[in-house]
Structure formats: structure tokens, C-alpha cells
Amino acid sequence: MKGTGLRSPLSSRAPSPTRAGNGFWTSQRDGEVQLRLEKDSFADEAPLTVHDMVLATTTKFAHCIALGSKQENGWHMLTYIEYYEECRRAAKAFLKLGLERFHGVGIMGSNSEEWVIASLGAILAGGLSVGILSTNSPKVCQVIAESSEIDVFVVDSDRQLQKIIQIQGSLKHLKGIIQYKEEIRMKEPNLYSWEAFLDLAKDVSDEKLDQVIDSQKPNQCCTLVYSLSGAGPPKAVMLSHDNITWTTAATVQSLSYSCPPEKQEVLLSYLPLSSIGVQLFDMWTAICVAGALYFAPPDALRGSLLDTLREVQPTSFHGVPWVWDHMRDCVKTAQLAATPFRRRVHQWAMRMGLRTNRKRMLGQLAVPLCFGLARWLTFNPARTLLGLNRCLQFFNTGQGLPRDTLEYFLGLDVPIFELYGLTECTGVHTFSGHQNFRLLSCGKELPGTYTKVQQEDAAGVGAIHIWGRHIFMGYLNDKERTREMISQYSWLHTGDLGLLDANNFLYIMGSVKDIITLKSGEKINPTPIEERVKRHVPLARYVTLVGQDAPYLCALLTLKCQVHPETGEPRNALTSEAVTLCRQLKSQSTRLTDIIGDKDPLVAEFIRQGIKAANAEVFSDCAKIVKWTVLETDFSVAGGELGATTKVKRAVVAKMYQAEIGRFYEDREDY
């Protein structure tokens, strides 16, 4: 295609497994790894670079909508040919700024077309795309910038810019800063607006960029993803071109995605793109299937998400647990506002929906004659309320959802598919789908990958090890940690506990590092106990067991509270679901402060009975919860108790609530 910069993929760049000098892993930014190719399976697909994948889609679907961004006067759209050309412009501009091979481009800001264009542009220019959480402190940004040798920072606002200004004196590689939203308020010699940055591209020829693209290999690093932990510096996970392109293709191969011209997928990006799992299902999957990726406004997680969903109407949707909780609360609130007759209709429809979908899980596809009536009266209105009326696939990322939430949505004919994956396996290893669905299971592995459970206990629970082309290259500049994660036979030690049933469905049962060792030496996996308590105490949002080196287990409970639409912080007001449950207990509580400190004896007794019921299901007295307390606030990302995917940070919680934990064991006889 003359004049567009489109070029044919170079299959000769595919690496030979026998020539990869560093085996299956490396800790060097410019290292090459042996790909886990396997004949007669999907793992034998020809290796591609990121550019190969983008170019293939652009060539075939040049004029399909690629990106949509909300602006004051409507949506700004880019077609795939425009998207590709903007990525090439960004790549040239990075080269003009002096981006060196395998050096980083740090991207920190809200999801937008500039975010993904900067990421792809960095990769095409031979650099490393480095997504950075917007909530990171200047100190964390400095650690990341130094370890990934960031040459250029791309930020969205003055708030993020000030973090870089604060540390730029110590960043020896920094050559430029780009701000892509808000008007720049200060003058710096190396500071550019997005338009001024792209204008730099005119000084770099297509031939120079093409030489850089031609030099790239599928088994080389193109992306760094930082994993933040409660202790120690952040780990830089190195992902290759092949990690991204093959994992994306394997995911698309296994799920029900459409492709033009028959039908185009519509996706909404609102979760932080600094997570590789979010990138995989937003950026990379959209490119692979030529889908239209729309960007929600920055305040999506602070209250505007449902409005945007109703406007965009995605065909696939990914939510984290608190988003699903919020949606559940919205539907329940709408149903409670209906007439008594209509509420009975909803109850009838949801009982039928749950019963029918349970049978579907077991392969019984017959649908009751009145299922269509239930869909018309209850299911469709609920989906329309949530903006999911065109959605065909629903996913949960992050921490697994409790059974009652899964069953509630299943009753609305909304099967939520669980995923399992680590940053170290490019964000996904197993997932549920329409053909592979079981409650509480995260489904089956990607084609061409393998799972084994080692050191199983009597219940079949053991350490999860995985293998496949989605396994990361290694930790940047950290041989020891890489050796700990990857065995000599190239299996990844996930650090998670799980079991495989007879049909190869994987169930996650906790984490090795979360195991609590009591003073007696008894080892307790807290996750099943916590889930059991949440089942018996549906008022509880989070249950966190404590008891390391203590004589017995105790629990910190948070109750389901509304989220402030502006700050994302939990409010004092209980959710409508929690209020409804209180009414069933004959309690008049509507706020958290009505309950904490045992102010509401009815709720306190309900929690006591729930924990008693949970304790009755354990096989050992050591696994019983002896004491508990309801905390004065729910956990949140903003509060620091939760990670970006809403997984509880146990070490942070233990530190934040030292006083409460100390009171559990303040009696001398306990020691």
C-alpha cells in the first residue's frame, strides 16, 4: 500500500529454538530466549513480533474503527490505518528524542488513545513499553525509571508531571517528558505536549524506522511490567514479542470473539493499562480481532462507568470484584423499587435463570418454554440498566468472586467467567468460557499450555506449576529471582495453591505465601476459610485471617459499603444489598457506624452465628476462628488495602491494623 508505511512481516526473523543462547530465560534486557515451541499443537504457531500482528490487522481491516475517545463534542475515532500511522509517528518521535534500543518509555496516566499509541510506538522504535500505575509515589517512579533505564516519560496531567519533575535530577537516562492531557503549566527544555512530540517525527525517515523494526525478533523483550509487593523493590517482568502475540492469539482462539466484516467486537477500556492482564484483553485482543476499543473517561471508577457502558454497549466486558458488586447493587436497588408484583416476577425469573444455567454447565442445553418471557421481563431490563445488553462474554479479573455473587448474575443469565493468570505468564493461563464453565472454577488452560499440581494434600490441593509460550522471559537484572520462579525444565512456579478436577477445571485455593503458621506449628491456608465465612456472613465484603506465630486464628471483617463516586473511597453508608439483609434481621442499620463496636446486637449475633457455622465445617480445631472484629472502614484501592485488581494486600492490612490484631492476643494466657 503505497504511501502508508505498510510493509510485509518478515518471517525470517522467527528464532530457531536451537540457537537461542540463554535457554528459556534471561535477566538481560537485550537477551534472547528459546521459545517453548511444540509440534502438533497451537504452541507450534509461527512466532510474530508485535509489529507483525499490528501490520496484519491494519492491512486487512485498514478502514475499520480501531479507537474511540470521548471528547466534549462527541467521540473522536481512529481507523486502523490511522492508528498504525500514529504509532509510526510516535515511534519516529521517540527515535528523534534519542530513545535507545531496549531502553524504557514510562507511561503513567489514564487510559486513552495516547497511552496505547505511546506503548506501541515505544515498541516499534525498539524500546520497552513500561506502564506505571498512576497511584505510584515519586520514589517508586524513580526506582522503576532507574531499573528500566527510562529515556522518555509520557504522563497525562500536571499531577503526574510533578512526580517526574521532582525526581528528574536523579534520572541519568531521561531525555524527554510528554504530557498528553491538560494544558502544560510550566516551561521545561525537555517537556512536550502530545502534538509537539508527534511533530518531531518529521525529522526521522520511514527507512530509519523500518531498519529498527526489521531488527526486532519475537524472542526479544518489548515490554516491562512491574509487580509491586509489600516487601522489597518492585520486580520488573520481561515480556517478549512472542509472549504478547502468541498469548493474544491463543486467547482469541479459545474465546468467542467476532471479527469484521461479519461483526466487530466493541470493547471498553477503563481498568489500569499498567496491568498486563488489562493490556491483553483491551489493547492486544482488540488488535488481533480488529475490534473497536473505546476509552472510558478518567472518572469511570469513580461513578461514570455505567453511563459509559450504556453509551458504548460493549460486546465483551471485564470487571473486577467491586465493579460486579456495584452492578449487583444497582440491579437490586432497581428491583426493590419495583411494585410487589414485579418483584415476585423478578424472583421467579431469576430462580429459572439459575436453574437453567446450572443445567447448561453440565451440558443440558434444553431451555424451558417460558425462558423467553423471563428474558423479556427481567434479564434484558437488567442488562440494559448495566449497559451490557449487547454483551456476549462477561469476565472477572483479580480476586475470585464468591458463590453468591456468581449465582446472582447466573440467575440474570449473565455467566461471569473467571480467569487465572500472573504477570509472569502474560496475564492469563486459564479462563472459563461458554464451553468451559463451572462455578468457582477459573476454567481450563490456554491451548498449547500445561498445568500440574505438585505436593498435593489429602484434598488434592497443591502448588500450581505451568508451562507454555506465555511464560515470561525473566526478571530484569535479577537472575536469582528468575531461577526461583522457573525450574530447570522451564516450568513456572506460580506460588499459588489449587486443584485440578477430573475434567481439568482449575480451582484456585490460595497462595503459598499466604499460609499461616500457628504457634503450634499447624499450617493453615486462609483462603477457603475466608470464602466460607463470606458465604455464611453475606454482609461481609472482605474477610482477612490473621494468626502468624499466634496460638489461634482471628479474623478482620469489612462490611459492604457504598463507594464515593469522586474519590473511590468507601462510604459510611451500607450498600442496598446490605441494608436489605439488615431489614431481614429486623435491624434498622443503614450505616457502618450503626454496627461497629457491637452497636447493633442483631447484626452482631448474625455475624457470630455465621462464623459459628463456618467453624462447624472445618476438619481441625486449629482452623477455627476464635475472635473477630468489624473494621471501621471497607477496604479500597485508594486506602491501600487492595491492589489494582482489588486483591487484598495481606502484608499491608497486617501493618495497618496492628492495634486491632494486637487486641486479639492481649491476654497473657494466649501466649
XYZ file of C-alpha atoms in Angstrom:
671
model
C 0.000 0.000 0.000
C 1.964 2.903 -1.336
C 2.405 5.929 0.895
C 1.018 4.304 4.065
C 4.158 2.815 5.555
C 2.599 -0.679 5.443
C 5.178 -3.410 4.993
C 5.119 -7.206 4.902
C 6.045 -9.226 8.024
C 9.483 -10.823 7.866
C 9.014 -14.468 8.792
C 12.788 -14.950 8.565
C 13.058 -13.159 11.905
C 11.481 -16.156 13.692
C 14.158 -17.537 16.047
C 15.473 -21.054 15.892
C 14.937 -22.778 19.259
C 18.352 -24.409 18.975
C 20.127 -21.058 18.506
C 18.668 -19.179 21.475
C 21.751 -18.617 23.560
C 20.234 -18.128 27.017
C 17.835 -21.084 27.198
C 14.264 -20.476 28.292
C 15.030 -17.419 30.406
C 17.261 -14.395 30.686
C 17.669 -11.437 33.015
C 19.279 -9.186 30.391
C 17.225 -6.514 28.638
C 18.803 -7.365 25.270
C 18.739 -11.126 25.839
C 17.034 -13.697 23.614
C 15.192 -16.767 24.882
C 14.275 -20.128 23.479
C 10.570 -20.274 22.670
C 8.553 -23.203 24.015
C 7.564 -24.496 20.570
C 5.796 -27.837 20.410
C 4.849 -29.738 17.281
C 1.262 -30.697 16.512
C -0.271 -28.158 18.907
C -1.174 -24.474 19.000
C 2.236 -23.913 20.582
C 3.767 -24.534 17.137
C 2.260 -21.349 15.650
C 4.816 -19.224 13.776
C 6.401 -16.603 16.079
C 5.486 -12.974 15.375
C 6.667 -9.598 16.548
C 4.192 -7.017 17.804
C 4.666 -5.116 14.557
C 3.796 -8.245 12.567
C 0.476 -8.561 14.424
C -0.414 -4.881 14.118
C 0.526 -4.793 10.448
C -1.514 -7.905 9.615
C -4.671 -6.381 11.108
C -4.040 -2.959 9.548
C -3.518 -4.464 6.089
C -6.746 -6.464 6.253
C -9.001 -4.028 8.141
C -7.493 -0.635 7.337
C -10.753 1.328 7.439
C -12.444 -0.344 10.418
C -12.802 1.707 13.597
C -9.880 0.991 15.934
C -10.049 3.533 18.775
C -12.737 5.783 20.227
C -12.099 8.607 22.712
C -14.795 10.666 24.431
C -14.443 14.400 23.863
C -16.675 17.382 24.612
C -18.217 17.386 21.145
C -18.606 13.601 20.872
C -16.357 10.643 20.135
C -13.028 11.000 18.332
C -12.444 7.923 16.172
C -9.339 6.446 14.589
C -9.409 3.743 11.916
C -6.775 1.003 11.913
C -4.741 2.686 9.184
C -4.809 5.953 11.144
C -3.933 4.076 14.346
C -0.962 2.404 12.666
C 0.304 5.663 11.186
C 0.030 7.414 14.562
C 2.052 4.599 16.137
C 4.724 5.026 13.470
C 4.762 8.796 14.092
C 5.190 8.192 17.808
C 7.982 5.694 17.106
C 9.827 8.209 14.918
C 9.383 10.916 17.547
C 10.831 8.622 20.224
C 13.840 7.978 17.989
C 14.247 11.726 17.486
C 14.260 12.206 21.274
C 17.068 9.664 21.485
C 15.274 6.512 22.654
C 17.896 3.777 22.749
C 17.408 0.099 21.943
C 15.933 -1.796 24.930
C 15.577 1.384 26.993
C 12.244 2.232 28.553
C 9.365 4.570 27.773
C 7.451 5.079 31.012
C 3.704 5.672 30.538
C 1.740 6.940 33.521
C -1.795 8.210 33.193
C -5.411 7.496 32.392
C -6.374 5.070 29.634
C -6.525 6.851 26.295
C -5.526 6.606 22.653
C -2.298 8.422 23.572
C -1.500 5.689 26.129
C -1.754 2.835 23.635
C -0.096 4.785 20.799
C 2.824 5.638 23.091
C 3.104 1.985 24.134
C 3.072 0.650 20.567
C 5.286 3.480 19.358
C 7.879 2.648 22.000
C 7.914 -0.997 20.893
C 8.169 -0.164 17.171
C 11.076 2.170 17.977
C 12.945 -0.708 19.610
C 12.346 0.452 23.158
C 10.485 -1.144 26.055
C 6.945 -0.107 26.917
C 6.745 0.424 30.700
C 3.259 1.002 32.104
C 3.295 2.701 35.517
C 0.395 2.927 37.967
C -0.867 6.485 38.378
C -1.016 5.981 42.148
C 2.732 5.296 42.436
C 4.780 7.696 44.532
C 7.713 9.679 43.085
C 10.100 7.311 44.882
C 8.582 4.225 43.233
C 8.666 6.025 39.864
C 12.361 6.712 40.422
C 13.116 3.058 41.211
C 11.248 1.951 38.087
C 12.898 4.595 35.899
C 16.389 3.668 37.049
C 15.987 -0.112 36.678
C 14.327 0.074 33.241
C 16.614 2.898 32.055
C 13.707 5.100 31.017
C 14.648 7.578 28.287
C 11.206 9.172 27.954
C 8.256 9.633 30.301
C 4.706 10.003 28.959
C 2.234 11.401 31.516
C -1.360 12.565 31.289
C -1.593 15.514 33.673
C 0.263 18.103 35.703
C -0.195 15.940 38.793
C 1.798 13.089 37.222
C 4.241 15.542 35.649
C 5.178 16.944 39.059
C 6.256 13.466 40.193
C 8.755 13.298 37.327
C 9.934 16.884 37.804
C 10.621 16.021 41.444
C 12.949 13.118 40.545
C 14.333 14.093 37.120
C 17.631 15.286 38.592
C 18.478 11.696 39.547
C 17.412 10.133 36.231
C 20.578 9.943 34.153
C 18.828 8.476 31.079
C 15.895 10.915 30.892
C 15.746 12.753 27.558
C 12.164 13.938 27.355
C 8.784 14.223 29.063
C 5.492 14.264 27.170
C 2.156 15.385 28.621
C -0.913 14.265 26.683
C -3.809 15.822 28.614
C -4.371 19.248 30.162
C -2.530 22.380 29.105
C 1.121 22.411 30.164
C 1.541 24.915 33.010
C 5.323 25.169 33.097
C 8.278 25.523 30.753
C 10.999 22.898 30.642
C 13.509 22.378 27.828
C 12.649 18.680 27.520
C 8.876 18.963 28.072
C 6.499 18.469 25.116
C 2.779 18.490 24.524
C 1.451 15.452 22.650
C 1.147 17.446 19.407
C 4.639 18.925 19.721
C 6.009 15.445 20.412
C 4.412 13.933 17.296
C 5.743 16.836 15.217
C 9.265 15.570 15.945
C 8.525 12.602 13.657
C 9.038 14.660 10.503
C 12.795 14.664 11.112
C 13.026 10.844 11.029
C 12.629 8.899 7.789
C 10.480 5.817 7.219
C 13.640 3.969 6.214
C 15.302 4.586 9.569
C 12.247 3.349 11.482
C 11.919 0.328 9.188
C 15.517 -0.650 9.928
C 14.728 -0.671 13.650
C 11.542 -2.705 13.102
C 13.398 -5.206 10.889
C 15.993 -5.760 13.608
C 13.385 -6.949 16.137
C 12.868 -10.637 16.901
C 9.878 -12.401 18.506
C 12.061 -13.805 21.300
C 13.334 -10.375 22.420
C 11.881 -8.176 25.149
C 9.404 -5.435 24.224
C 7.512 -4.774 27.466
C 8.337 -4.436 31.155
C 5.603 -4.901 33.730
C 6.345 -4.034 37.331
C 4.941 -6.171 40.122
C 4.696 -4.272 43.389
C 4.852 -6.291 46.602
C 4.507 -5.420 50.243
C 8.210 -6.024 50.822
C 11.234 -5.294 48.665
C 11.634 -3.285 45.460
C 9.247 -3.782 42.523
C 10.064 -6.703 40.209
C 10.440 -5.945 36.509
C 8.801 -8.745 34.494
C 10.256 -9.005 30.992
C 7.764 -9.978 28.269
C 8.809 -10.782 24.732
C 7.073 -10.001 21.459
C 6.094 -13.672 21.289
C 4.709 -13.627 24.838
C 2.264 -10.958 23.733
C 1.427 -12.056 20.183
C 1.157 -15.786 20.913
C -0.802 -15.383 24.168
C -3.198 -12.999 22.434
C -3.724 -15.445 19.563
C -4.228 -18.355 21.986
C -6.802 -16.349 23.950
C -8.710 -15.371 20.810
C -8.561 -18.973 19.591
C -10.293 -20.149 22.772
C -12.951 -17.487 23.305
C -15.964 -16.326 21.323
C -14.699 -13.203 19.579
C -16.104 -11.872 16.323
C -14.160 -10.270 13.502
C -15.109 -7.936 10.632
C -16.759 -7.918 8.202
C -19.334 -10.234 9.818
C -19.341 -8.379 13.136
C -16.915 -6.146 15.002
C -16.105 -6.551 18.691
C -16.676 -3.461 20.846
C -14.504 -3.187 23.967
C -14.347 -0.621 26.757
C -11.023 0.202 28.430
C -11.307 1.529 31.988
C -9.082 -0.621 34.236
C -5.406 0.482 34.538
C -3.444 -0.427 31.398
C -0.302 -0.800 33.507
C -1.607 -4.327 34.263
C -0.628 -6.843 31.563
C -3.932 -8.690 32.003
C -5.807 -5.487 31.185
C -3.496 -4.792 28.239
C -4.076 -8.313 26.915
C -7.859 -8.040 26.869
C -8.012 -4.352 25.888
C -5.101 -3.458 23.595
C -3.814 -6.715 22.203
C -7.056 -8.656 21.798
C -8.677 -5.646 20.120
C -5.823 -5.514 17.602
C -5.893 -9.276 16.975
C -9.643 -9.360 16.163
C -9.794 -5.852 14.625
C -12.110 -4.735 17.422
C -13.146 -1.175 18.292
C -11.562 -0.138 21.600
C -13.292 2.742 23.399
C -11.747 4.585 26.333
C -13.887 5.432 29.343
C -13.428 8.873 30.956
C -10.833 9.011 33.780
C -13.620 9.110 36.383
C -15.087 5.764 35.261
C -14.170 4.019 38.501
C -15.492 6.984 40.468
C -19.055 6.812 39.251
C -19.409 7.270 35.473
C -18.757 3.678 34.357
C -22.392 2.639 33.935
C -23.181 5.751 31.889
C -20.284 4.974 29.551
C -21.299 1.312 29.289
C -24.818 2.322 28.282
C -23.361 4.607 25.605
C -20.695 2.250 24.209
C -22.567 -1.068 24.692
C -19.545 -3.399 24.596
C -19.734 -6.933 23.242
C -17.274 -8.237 25.875
C -16.756 -6.868 29.372
C -14.142 -7.337 32.099
C -14.872 -6.344 35.666
C -13.043 -6.576 38.962
C -14.941 -7.839 42.045
C -16.028 -4.472 43.396
C -17.373 -3.474 39.965
C -19.508 -6.617 39.900
C -20.632 -5.854 43.464
C -21.600 -2.335 42.379
C -23.544 -3.688 39.400
C -25.304 -6.214 41.609
C -26.258 -3.427 43.988
C -27.641 -1.315 41.103
C -29.845 -4.153 39.849
C -31.066 -4.974 43.366
C -31.886 -1.329 44.008
C -33.917 -1.156 40.779
C -35.743 -4.376 41.620
C -36.540 -3.184 45.148
C -38.071 -0.020 43.680
C -40.488 -2.093 41.569
C -44.038 -2.969 42.559
C -44.571 -6.049 44.806
C -45.960 -7.969 41.817
C -42.968 -7.073 39.646
C -40.575 -8.107 42.442
C -42.227 -11.545 42.552
C -41.829 -11.788 38.765
C -38.111 -10.987 39.087
C -37.695 -13.639 41.787
C -39.436 -16.235 39.605
C -37.317 -15.310 36.567
C -34.036 -15.433 38.482
C -34.839 -18.824 40.014
C -35.479 -20.125 36.496
C -32.312 -18.452 35.182
C -30.143 -20.023 37.871
C -31.714 -23.459 37.454
C -31.356 -23.370 33.656
C -27.753 -22.165 33.692
C -26.735 -24.794 36.239
C -28.012 -27.423 33.808
C -26.138 -25.743 30.955
C -22.891 -26.131 32.904
C -23.428 -29.884 32.767
C -24.196 -29.903 29.053
C -28.007 -29.888 29.240
C -28.898 -27.271 26.631
C -32.707 -27.556 26.671
C -34.349 -24.238 27.621
C -37.758 -24.012 29.362
C -40.592 -22.688 27.211
C -41.084 -19.639 29.443
C -37.365 -18.736 29.451
C -38.024 -16.159 26.733
C -40.629 -14.499 28.930
C -38.141 -14.333 31.815
C -35.585 -12.806 29.465
C -38.059 -10.144 28.324
C -39.346 -9.292 31.805
C -36.151 -9.481 33.886
C -32.908 -10.396 32.139
C -32.988 -7.818 29.335
C -34.013 -4.887 31.581
C -31.177 -5.735 33.986
C -28.623 -5.894 31.155
C -29.920 -2.631 29.700
C -29.613 -0.954 33.099
C -25.947 -2.017 33.244
C -25.168 -1.195 29.605
C -24.482 -4.869 28.867
C -27.426 -5.596 26.566
C -25.115 -6.350 23.594
C -22.526 -8.172 25.685
C -21.847 -11.845 24.910
C -18.892 -12.501 27.241
C -18.513 -11.440 30.866
C -15.214 -11.841 32.728
C -13.954 -11.305 36.247
C -10.301 -10.405 36.757
C -8.392 -10.218 40.010
C -9.644 -11.954 43.116
C -12.288 -14.639 42.555
C -15.938 -13.818 43.109
C -17.885 -15.502 45.929
C -20.511 -18.093 45.068
C -23.478 -15.868 45.956
C -22.348 -13.157 43.504
C -21.752 -15.699 40.724
C -25.148 -17.293 41.340
C -26.910 -13.925 41.458
C -25.663 -12.995 37.978
C -26.208 -16.537 36.728
C -29.832 -16.037 37.745
C -29.865 -12.979 35.436
C -28.493 -15.178 32.613
C -25.110 -13.457 32.974
C -22.471 -16.182 33.432
C -19.317 -14.480 34.736
C -16.200 -16.254 33.503
C -13.298 -16.393 35.942
C -9.678 -16.017 34.805
C -6.405 -17.109 36.321
C -3.036 -15.713 35.414
C 0.059 -13.934 36.623
C 2.087 -11.123 35.146
C 4.753 -13.819 34.714
C 2.501 -15.716 32.273
C 1.436 -12.640 30.282
C -1.701 -12.154 32.358
C -3.650 -15.348 31.654
C -3.237 -19.112 31.935
C -6.780 -20.422 32.342
C -10.209 -18.963 31.746
C -13.811 -20.035 31.691
C -15.983 -19.647 28.619
C -19.342 -20.701 27.269
C -17.967 -24.175 26.588
C -15.876 -24.461 29.773
C -17.820 -23.139 32.738
C -18.076 -24.302 36.340
C -18.987 -22.196 39.359
C -15.916 -21.107 41.369
C -13.542 -22.544 38.753
C -11.229 -20.384 36.655
C -11.675 -22.764 33.757
C -9.167 -24.565 31.576
C -5.696 -23.709 30.316
C -4.814 -21.977 27.051
C -4.258 -24.326 24.093
C -0.652 -25.473 23.921
C -0.025 -24.861 27.631
C 0.138 -27.241 30.573
C -0.746 -27.263 34.274
C 0.411 -29.572 37.025
C -0.327 -29.586 40.750
C 2.603 -30.683 42.909
C 2.767 -31.859 46.526
C -0.974 -32.411 46.810
C -2.606 -32.770 50.203
C -5.422 -35.183 51.044
C -7.958 -32.908 49.327
C -5.912 -32.724 46.116
C -4.742 -29.156 46.762
C -1.137 -28.429 45.876
C 1.311 -25.958 44.327
C 0.430 -24.892 40.773
C 3.154 -25.106 38.112
C 2.527 -24.062 34.497
C 4.300 -24.346 31.121
C 3.843 -22.669 27.745
C 4.859 -19.923 25.344
C 3.157 -17.361 27.568
C 5.808 -17.779 30.307
C 7.839 -14.610 30.789
C 11.476 -14.137 29.784
C 12.674 -13.452 33.340
C 13.072 -10.650 35.871
C 15.188 -7.768 34.626
C 18.664 -7.814 36.213
C 17.624 -10.492 38.728
C 18.951 -13.980 37.994
C 18.235 -15.343 41.452
C 14.530 -14.481 41.486
C 14.186 -15.780 37.937
C 15.796 -19.107 38.894
C 13.390 -19.371 41.832
C 10.377 -18.919 39.553
C 11.418 -21.121 36.606
C 12.518 -24.730 37.148
C 15.295 -26.412 35.201
C 12.613 -27.894 32.933
C 11.187 -24.385 32.303
C 8.040 -24.806 34.416
C 6.845 -21.636 36.143
C 6.302 -21.978 39.889
C 3.277 -19.734 40.380
C 3.302 -19.693 44.182
C -0.446 -20.353 44.142
C -2.375 -23.301 45.537
C -5.078 -25.066 43.582
C -6.622 -28.303 42.441
C -7.494 -29.829 39.086
C -10.726 -31.800 38.956
C -11.340 -34.896 36.845
C -12.336 -32.704 33.877
C -9.212 -30.491 34.122
C -11.024 -27.471 35.565
C -8.656 -25.471 37.761
C -9.750 -24.143 41.150
C -7.565 -21.597 42.957
C -7.381 -22.322 46.682
C -4.970 -19.650 47.894
C -1.310 -18.721 47.809
C 1.732 -20.446 49.231
C 2.987 -17.158 50.696
C -0.349 -16.585 52.476
C -0.100 -19.790 54.510
C -0.428 -19.009 58.235
C 1.759 -20.997 60.623
C 0.312 -21.062 64.129
C 2.395 -21.212 67.305
C 1.668 -24.948 67.434
C 3.313 -25.403 64.009
C -0.033 -26.089 62.306
C -0.139 -24.624 58.783
C -3.422 -23.035 57.688
C -4.478 -21.983 54.185
C -6.663 -18.910 54.905
C -8.431 -18.575 51.553
C -11.012 -21.423 51.850
C -11.827 -20.343 55.412
C -12.304 -16.711 54.347
C -14.575 -17.719 51.474
C -16.585 -19.919 53.833
C -17.111 -17.018 56.247
C -18.246 -14.729 53.406
C -20.755 -17.368 52.370
C -22.218 -17.574 55.891
C -21.929 -13.815 56.544
C -23.092 -12.177 53.276
C -22.828 -8.752 54.926
C -19.028 -9.102 54.773
C -17.130 -7.778 51.754
C -13.647 -8.884 52.866
C -12.529 -11.399 55.475
C -8.814 -11.482 56.307
C -7.465 -14.183 58.602
C -4.532 -13.428 60.923
C -2.584 -15.591 63.338
C 1.001 -15.980 62.151
C 3.022 -17.396 65.115
C -0.056 -16.925 67.331
C -1.972 -19.580 69.304
C -5.166 -19.362 67.237
C -6.820 -17.780 64.199
C -8.664 -14.472 64.240
C -10.406 -12.503 61.514
C -10.720 -8.899 60.338
C -14.076 -8.260 58.649
C -15.215 -5.358 56.488
C -18.864 -4.831 55.608
C -20.301 -3.943 52.212
C -20.293 -0.159 51.932
C -21.071 2.222 49.084
C -18.143 3.753 47.182
C -17.665 7.515 46.885
C -18.095 8.385 43.172
C -15.327 11.001 43.163
C -12.581 9.503 45.318
C -13.263 5.767 45.011
C -13.121 5.523 48.807
C -15.704 3.538 50.793
C -18.539 5.495 52.355
C -20.176 5.062 55.742
C -23.473 4.094 54.047
C -24.106 0.380 53.535
C -24.973 -0.968 50.083
C -28.637 -1.603 49.333
C -27.904 -5.339 49.463
C -26.510 -4.967 52.993
C -29.433 -2.773 54.077
C -31.903 -5.339 52.721
C -30.183 -8.073 54.717
C -30.324 -5.918 57.842
C -34.068 -5.487 57.318
C -34.445 -9.261 57.098
C -32.738 -9.451 60.505
C -35.215 -6.845 61.827
C -32.295 -4.403 62.125
C -32.675 -0.719 61.233
C -28.973 -0.162 60.491
C -28.158 1.695 57.269
C -24.594 2.846 58.057
C -21.400 1.159 59.113
C -21.270 3.302 62.261
C -24.621 1.810 63.275
C -22.923 -1.592 63.530
C -19.240 -1.374 64.520
C -18.423 -1.876 68.179
C -21.405 -4.260 68.531
C -23.806 -1.291 68.499
C -26.354 -3.391 66.650
C -26.908 -6.613 68.648
C -28.978 -8.191 65.849
C -26.167 -7.826 63.307
C -23.537 -8.815 65.872
C -25.454 -12.033 66.627
C -25.873 -12.727 62.900
C -22.097 -12.445 62.388
C -21.465 -14.645 65.441
C -23.798 -17.334 64.133
C -22.244 -17.109 60.669
C -18.729 -17.630 61.990
C -20.008 -20.457 64.197
C -21.483 -22.123 61.086
C -18.212 -21.604 59.194
C -16.246 -23.112 62.085
C -18.537 -26.147 62.093
C -17.371 -27.029 58.559
C -13.642 -27.282 59.322
C -11.859 -30.560 59.992
C -9.451 -29.269 62.641
C -9.902 -27.077 65.702
C -6.803 -25.154 64.619
C -8.706 -23.929 61.542
C -11.482 -22.355 63.631
C -11.784 -18.595 64.072
C -11.634 -17.745 67.765
C -12.003 -13.947 67.681
C -13.015 -11.371 65.115
C -13.763 -7.707 64.691
C -15.586 -5.500 62.192
C -13.278 -2.755 60.923
C -14.314 0.893 60.799
C -13.994 1.086 57.001
C -14.211 -1.183 53.976
C -11.007 -1.971 52.077
C -10.227 0.008 48.920
C -7.513 0.635 46.344
C -7.357 4.259 47.469
C -6.925 3.179 51.099
C -4.004 0.912 50.202
C -5.501 -2.385 51.397
C -6.225 -3.545 47.833
C -4.059 -3.830 44.745
C -5.041 -2.532 41.309
C -7.081 -5.705 40.633
C -8.693 -5.483 44.126
C -6.680 -8.348 45.570
C -6.138 -7.919 49.320
C -2.587 -6.911 50.253
C -2.236 -9.061 53.356
C 1.072 -7.588 54.484
C -0.309 -4.054 54.183
C -3.504 -4.977 56.052
C -1.496 -6.615 58.849
C 0.592 -3.450 59.222
C -2.356 -1.044 59.024
C -4.394 -2.905 61.611
C -1.665 -3.859 64.081
C -3.652 -2.436 67.000
C -6.770 -4.470 66.220
C -4.718 -7.636 65.737
C -2.809 -6.997 68.960
C -6.065 -6.843 70.918
C -6.940 -10.350 69.726
C -3.931 -11.727 71.620
C -3.533 -9.291 74.522
C -4.435 -11.861 77.186
C -1.262 -13.325 78.688
C -2.635 -16.849 78.769
C -2.857 -16.706 74.965
C 0.927 -16.904 74.910
